[in-house]
GROMACS .gro file of N, CA and C in nm:
model
  303
    1MET      N    1   9.039  10.279   9.307
    1MET     CA    2   9.106  10.258   9.209
    1MET      C    3   9.241  10.281   9.285
    2ALA      N    4   9.361  10.186   9.203
    2ALA     CA    5   9.478  10.183   9.351
    2ALA      C    6   9.555  10.352   9.320
    3LYS      N    7   9.632  10.311   9.418
    3LYS     CA    8   9.707  10.474   9.445
    3LYS      C    9   9.868  10.408   9.405
    4ILE      N   10   9.951  10.486   9.297
    4ILE     CA   11  10.061  10.459   9.351
    4ILE      C   12  10.201  10.534   9.327
    5GLN      N   13  10.287  10.518   9.448
    5GLN     CA   14  10.388  10.619   9.466
    5GLN      C   15  10.522  10.557   9.325
    6TYR      N   16  10.554  10.641   9.285
    6TYR     CA   17  10.672  10.572   9.207
    6TYR      C   18  10.830  10.659   9.266
    7GLY      N   19  10.922  10.561   9.274
    7GLY     CA   20  10.994  10.593   9.272
    7GLY      C   21  11.134  10.553   9.193
    8ALA      N   22  11.231  10.485   9.235
    8ALA     CA   23  11.353  10.391   9.108
    8ALA      C   24  11.282  10.276   9.049
    9LEU      N   25  11.245  10.193   9.105
    9LEU     CA   26  11.109  10.127   9.106
    9LEU      C   27  10.989  10.159   9.192
   10VAL      N   28  10.856  10.101   9.125
   10VAL     CA   29  10.773  10.093   9.215
   10VAL      C   30  10.772  10.100   9.395
   11THR      N   31  10.745  10.192   9.443
   11THR     CA   32  10.783  10.075   9.595
   11THR      C   33  10.683  10.092   9.653
   12GLU      N   34  10.555  10.160   9.644
   12GLU     CA   35  10.438  10.120   9.702
   12GLU      C   36  10.288  10.115   9.599
   13LEU      N   37  10.147  10.054   9.625
   13LEU     CA   38  10.061   9.979   9.547
   13LEU      C   39   9.953   9.950   9.654
   14LYS      N   40   9.857  10.050   9.630
   14LYS     CA   41   9.781  10.055   9.749
   14LYS      C   42   9.594  10.098   9.678
   15GLY      N   43   9.517   9.993   9.714
   15GLY     CA   44   9.384  10.016   9.638
   15GLY      C   45   9.395   9.910   9.531
   16LYS      N   46   9.233   9.937   9.473
   16LYS     CA   47   9.170   9.803   9.383
   16LYS      C   48   9.212   9.808   9.248
   17ILE      N   49   9.257   9.708   9.201
   17ILE     CA   50   9.245   9.704   9.010
   17ILE      C   51   9.195   9.576   8.977
   18GLY      N   52   9.071   9.605   8.914
   18GLY     CA   53   8.963   9.512   8.870
   18GLY      C   54   8.910   9.409   8.982
   19GLY      N   55   8.943   9.299   9.033
   19GLY     CA   56   8.966   9.223   9.116
   19GLY      C   57   9.059   9.195   9.238
   20THR      N   58   9.162   9.271   9.217
   20THR     CA   59   9.246   9.247   9.326
   20THR      C   60   9.299   9.354   9.389
   21VAL      N   61   9.348   9.331   9.524
   21VAL     CA   62   9.324   9.419   9.578
   21VAL      C   63   9.453   9.429   9.674
   22PHE      N   64   9.516   9.596   9.679
   22PHE     CA   65   9.693   9.579   9.741
   22PHE      C   66   9.633   9.668   9.797
   23GLN      N   67   9.750   9.620   9.925
   23GLN     CA   68   9.721   9.651  10.087
   23GLN      C   69   9.858   9.678  10.191
   24SER      N   70   9.907   9.791  10.234
   24SER     CA   71  10.019   9.719  10.330
   24SER      C   72   9.951   9.683  10.435
   25GLY      N   73  10.026   9.613  10.525
   25GLY     CA   74   9.935   9.547  10.620
   25GLY      C   75  10.062   9.589  10.824
   26ARG      N   76  10.043   9.481  10.854
   26ARG     CA   77  10.127   9.445  10.963
   26ARG      C   78  10.264   9.360  10.945
   27TYR      N   79  10.245   9.282  10.874
   27TYR     CA   80  10.373   9.206  10.796
   27TYR      C   81  10.440   9.252  10.664
   28GLY      N   82  10.387   9.406  10.587
   28GLY     CA   83  10.430   9.388  10.449
   28GLY      C   84  10.296   9.440  10.354
   29PHE      N   85  10.367   9.386  10.242
   29PHE     CA   86  10.233   9.446  10.134
   29PHE      C   87  10.188   9.309  10.106
   30GLN      N   88  10.015   9.341  10.068
   30GLN     CA   89   9.941   9.226  10.046
   30GLN      C   90   9.923   9.178   9.912
   31VAL      N   91   9.869   9.106   9.838
   31VAL     CA   92   9.760   9.099   9.712
   31VAL      C   93   9.644   8.992   9.768
   32ARG      N   94   9.573   9.073   9.779
   32ARG     CA   95   9.440   8.960   9.776
   32ARG      C   96   9.295   8.952   9.707
   33ASN      N   97   9.256   8.878   9.668
   33ASN     CA   98   9.077   8.909   9.570
   33ASN      C   99   8.993   8.969   9.672
   34LYS      N  100   8.959   9.084   9.574
   34LYS     CA  101   8.869   9.106   9.620
   34LYS      C  102   8.745   9.123   9.650
   35PRO      N  103   8.677   9.136   9.783
   35PRO     CA  104   8.594   9.026   9.864
   35PRO      C  105   8.452   9.084   9.808
   36THR      N  106   8.391   8.992   9.812
   36THR     CA  107   8.261   9.009   9.740
   36THR      C  108   8.166   9.068   9.905
   37PRO      N  109   8.134   9.187   9.906
   37PRO     CA  110   8.004   9.253  10.005
   37PRO      C  111   7.897   9.150  10.047
   38ILE      N  112   7.876   9.131  10.195
   38ILE     CA  113   7.784   9.052  10.230
   38ILE      C  114   7.661   9.108  10.287
   39ARG      N  115   7.721   9.236  10.329
   39ARG     CA  116   7.561   9.322  10.403
   39ARG      C  117   7.545   9.426  10.338
   40THR      N  118   7.434   9.486  10.359
   40THR     CA  119   7.378   9.622  10.269
   40THR      C  120   7.454   9.691  10.393
   41ALA      N  121   7.385   9.842  10.315
   41ALA     CA  122   7.445   9.945  10.360
   41ALA      C  123   7.386   9.971  10.560
   42SER      N  124   7.516  10.030  10.637
   42SER     CA  125   7.444  10.020  10.744
   42SER      C  126   7.384  10.102  10.783
   43ARG      N  127   7.294  10.103  10.923
   43ARG     CA  128   7.296  10.256  10.957
   43ARG      C  129   7.356  10.403  10.974
   44THR      N  130   7.475  10.331  11.023
   44THR     CA  131   7.608  10.444  11.039
   44THR      C  132   7.666  10.514  10.841
   45GLN      N  133   7.692  10.437  10.769
   45GLN     CA  134   7.697  10.436  10.667
   45GLN      C  135   7.613  10.557  10.682
   46SER      N  136   7.490  10.521  10.644
   46SER     CA  137   7.372  10.586  10.556
   46SER      C  138   7.363  10.701  10.599
   47ALA      N  139   7.351  10.703  10.768
   47ALA     CA  140   7.379  10.863  10.820
   47ALA      C  141   7.540  10.927  10.768
   48VAL      N  142   7.627  10.868  10.776
   48VAL     CA  143   7.715  10.921  10.677
   48VAL      C  144   7.719  11.003  10.514
   49ARG      N  145   7.627  10.917  10.458
   49ARG     CA  146   7.632  10.936  10.342
   49ARG      C  147   7.509  11.106  10.327
   50SER      N  148   7.386  11.087  10.411
   50SER     CA  149   7.324  11.189  10.412
   50SER      C  150   7.364  11.314  10.473
   51THR      N  151   7.486  11.301  10.582
   51THR     CA  152   7.569  11.395  10.609
   51THR      C  153   7.603  11.470  10.474
   52ILE      N  154   7.692  11.412  10.384
   52ILE     CA  155   7.739  11.465  10.256
   52ILE      C  156   7.674  11.504  10.170
   53LEU      N  157   7.612  11.471  10.177
   53LEU     CA  158   7.490  11.485  10.096
   53LEU      C  159   7.397  11.653  10.133
   54THR      N  160   7.427  11.698  10.257
   54THR     CA  161   7.345  11.797  10.328
   54THR      C  162   7.417  11.865  10.323
   55ILE      N  163   7.596  11.865  10.310
   55ILE     CA  164   7.718  11.964  10.282
   55ILE      C  165   7.722  11.950  10.176
   56SER      N  166   7.742  11.855  10.093
   56SER     CA  167   7.691  11.932   9.901
   56SER      C  168   7.639  12.080   9.925
   57LYS      N  169   7.476  12.001   9.975
   57LYS     CA  170   7.405  12.112   9.926
   57LYS      C  171   7.398  12.192  10.005
   58ALA      N  172   7.491  12.229  10.119
   58ALA     CA  173   7.477  12.373  10.184
   58ALA      C  174   7.628  12.464  10.107
   59TRP      N  175   7.721  12.383  10.055
   59TRP     CA  176   7.807  12.426   9.940
   59TRP      C  177   7.729  12.506   9.840
   60ARG      N  178   7.658  12.456   9.756
   60ARG     CA  179   7.608  12.446   9.660
   60ARG      C  180   7.518  12.644   9.687
   61ASP      N  181   7.460  12.654   9.814
   61ASP     CA  182   7.388  12.754   9.836
   61ASP      C  183   7.471  12.833   9.910
   62LEU      N  184   7.608  12.850   9.911
   62LEU     CA  185   7.713  12.915   9.923
   62LEU      C  186   7.731  13.049   9.816
   63THR      N  187   7.711  13.188   9.885
   63THR     CA  188   7.725  13.306   9.781
   63THR      C  189   7.861  13.244   9.771
   64GLU      N  190   7.955  13.367   9.608
   64GLU     CA  191   8.030  13.317   9.557
   64GLU      C  192   8.167  13.378   9.680
   65PRO      N  193   8.149  13.483   9.755
   65PRO     CA  194   8.229  13.560   9.797
   65PRO      C  195   8.278  13.488   9.912
   66GLN      N  196   8.196  13.373   9.948
   66GLN     CA  197   8.197  13.292  10.049
   66GLN      C  198   8.271  13.165  10.021
   67ARG      N  199   8.277  13.102   9.874
   67ARG     CA  200   8.349  13.073   9.799
   67ARG      C  201   8.478  13.048   9.813
   68LEU      N  202   8.430  13.200   9.784
   68LEU     CA  203   8.599  13.236   9.756
   68LEU      C  204   8.735  13.216   9.871
   69ALA      N  205   8.592  13.304   9.981
   69ALA     CA  206   8.679  13.262  10.113
   69ALA      C  207   8.730  13.167  10.138
   70TYR      N  208   8.630  13.033  10.135
   70TYR     CA  209   8.691  12.925  10.157
   70TYR      C  210   8.818  12.863  10.101
   71ASP      N  211   8.857  12.917   9.959
   71ASP     CA  212   8.906  12.861   9.869
   71ASP      C  213   9.039  12.993   9.901
   72ALA      N  214   9.038  13.102   9.935
   72ALA     CA  215   9.207  13.209   9.990
   72ALA      C  216   9.211  13.121  10.119
   73ILE      N  217   9.132  13.052  10.220
   73ILE     CA  218   9.207  13.000  10.377
   73ILE      C  219   9.242  12.824  10.290
   74ALA      N  220   9.225  12.756  10.218
   74ALA     CA  221   9.257  12.652  10.151
   74ALA      C  222   9.430  12.612  10.202
   75PRO      N  223   9.498  12.733  10.143
   75PRO     CA  224   9.652  12.667  10.145
   75PRO      C  225   9.682  12.689  10.273
   76SER      N  226   9.590  12.720  10.405
   76SER     CA  227   9.633  12.699  10.567
   76SER      C  228   9.611  12.563  10.572
   77TRP      N  229   9.524  12.461  10.574
   77TRP     CA  230   9.514  12.362  10.604
   77TRP      C  231   9.604  12.278  10.527
   78PRO      N  232   9.662  12.192  10.616
   78PRO     CA  233   9.773  12.118  10.627
   78PRO      C  234   9.715  12.004  10.563
   79ALA      N  235   9.740  11.868  10.454
   79ALA     CA  236   9.682  11.773  10.468
   79ALA      C  237   9.787  11.621  10.370
   80VAL      N  238   9.780  11.549  10.393
   80VAL     CA  239   9.873  11.433  10.354
   80VAL      C  240   9.760  11.264  10.266
   81ASP      N  241   9.817  11.273  10.221
   81ASP     CA  242   9.784  11.195  10.071
   81ASP      C  243   9.750  11.018  10.185
   82ALA      N  244   9.768  10.897  10.095
   82ALA     CA  245   9.778  10.757  10.173
   82ALA      C  246   9.900  10.764  10.180
   83PHE      N  247  10.010  10.816  10.089
   83PHE     CA  248  10.153  10.752  10.155
   83PHE      C  249  10.224  10.910  10.236
   84GLY      N  250  10.186  11.001  10.299
   84GLY     CA  251  10.201  11.131  10.418
   84GLY      C  252  10.281  11.224  10.315
   85ASN      N  253  10.209  11.199  10.197
   85ASN     CA  254  10.292  11.338  10.113
   85ASN      C  255  10.185  11.450  10.153
   86PRO      N  256  10.241  11.610  10.152
   86PRO     CA  257  10.140  11.700  10.195
   86PRO      C  258  10.057  11.690  10.026
   87MET      N  259   9.916  11.777  10.032
   87MET     CA  260   9.851  11.775   9.938
   87MET      C  261   9.772  11.913   9.938
   88LEU      N  262   9.702  12.023   9.884
   88LEU     CA  263   9.681  12.094   9.928
   88LEU      C  264   9.479  12.050   9.858
   89LEU      N  265   9.442  12.152   9.936
   89LEU     CA  266   9.282  12.125   9.966
   89LEU      C  267   9.232  12.243   9.882
   90THR      N  268   9.120  12.154   9.818
   90THR     CA  269   9.029  12.303   9.771
   90THR      C  270   8.983  12.371   9.854
   91GLY      N  271   8.864  12.490   9.852
   91GLY     CA  272   8.784  12.542   9.945
   91GLY      C  273   8.699  12.461   9.929
   92TYR      N  274   8.630  12.403   9.860
   92TYR     CA  275   8.533  12.245   9.904
   92TYR      C  276   8.587  12.155  10.000
   93ASN      N  277   8.717  12.157  10.034
   93ASN     CA  278   8.759  11.996  10.067
   93ASN      C  279   8.734  12.039  10.209
   94VAL      N  280   8.770  12.176  10.256
   94VAL     CA  281   8.777  12.294  10.357
   94VAL      C  282   8.651  12.288  10.406
   95PHE      N  283   8.551  12.321  10.355
   95PHE     CA  284   8.438  12.313  10.364
   95PHE      C  285   8.358  12.221  10.398
   96CYS      N  286   8.395  12.120  10.348
   96CYS     CA  287   8.376  11.959  10.407
   96CYS      C  288   8.403  11.915  10.517
   97LYS      N  289   8.541  11.956  10.585
   97LYS     CA  290   8.618  11.897  10.701
   97LYS      C  291   8.567  11.968  10.794
   98THR      N  292   8.522  12.116  10.752
   98THR     CA  293   8.493  12.214  10.897
   98THR      C  294   8.330  12.179  10.901
   99ASN      N  295   8.264  12.134  10.828
   99ASN     CA  296   8.114  12.117  10.848
   99ASN      C  297   8.070  11.964  10.853
  100PHE      N  298   8.207  11.853  10.857
  100PHE     CA  299   8.131  11.716  10.886
  100PHE      C  300   8.109  11.668  11.043
  101TRP      N  301   8.190  11.729  11.089
  101TRP     CA  302   8.179  11.701  11.253
  101TRP      C  303   8.063  11.828  11.318
   0.00000   0.00000   0.00000
């Protein structure tokens, strides 16, 4: 999905819409056709997906007070979006960040 940041006029557009990719590169913004993937999932990608599944299961296994504790500390975790704007994380996001590596 494309990410759009609005200003007086649209100032940035990043992501995919249909078969078109919008990205910022070394020489400014670029628009190109979406490439067709030629490789299957790599071992690294499979390992990351497996880790995310394990973390998701661990989140579901937490008790309600444990989840509320993560929700309580979430506002103290700084994060920025693709445009550098500050954003608020949820307790689940903090749990994933702290347990992924």
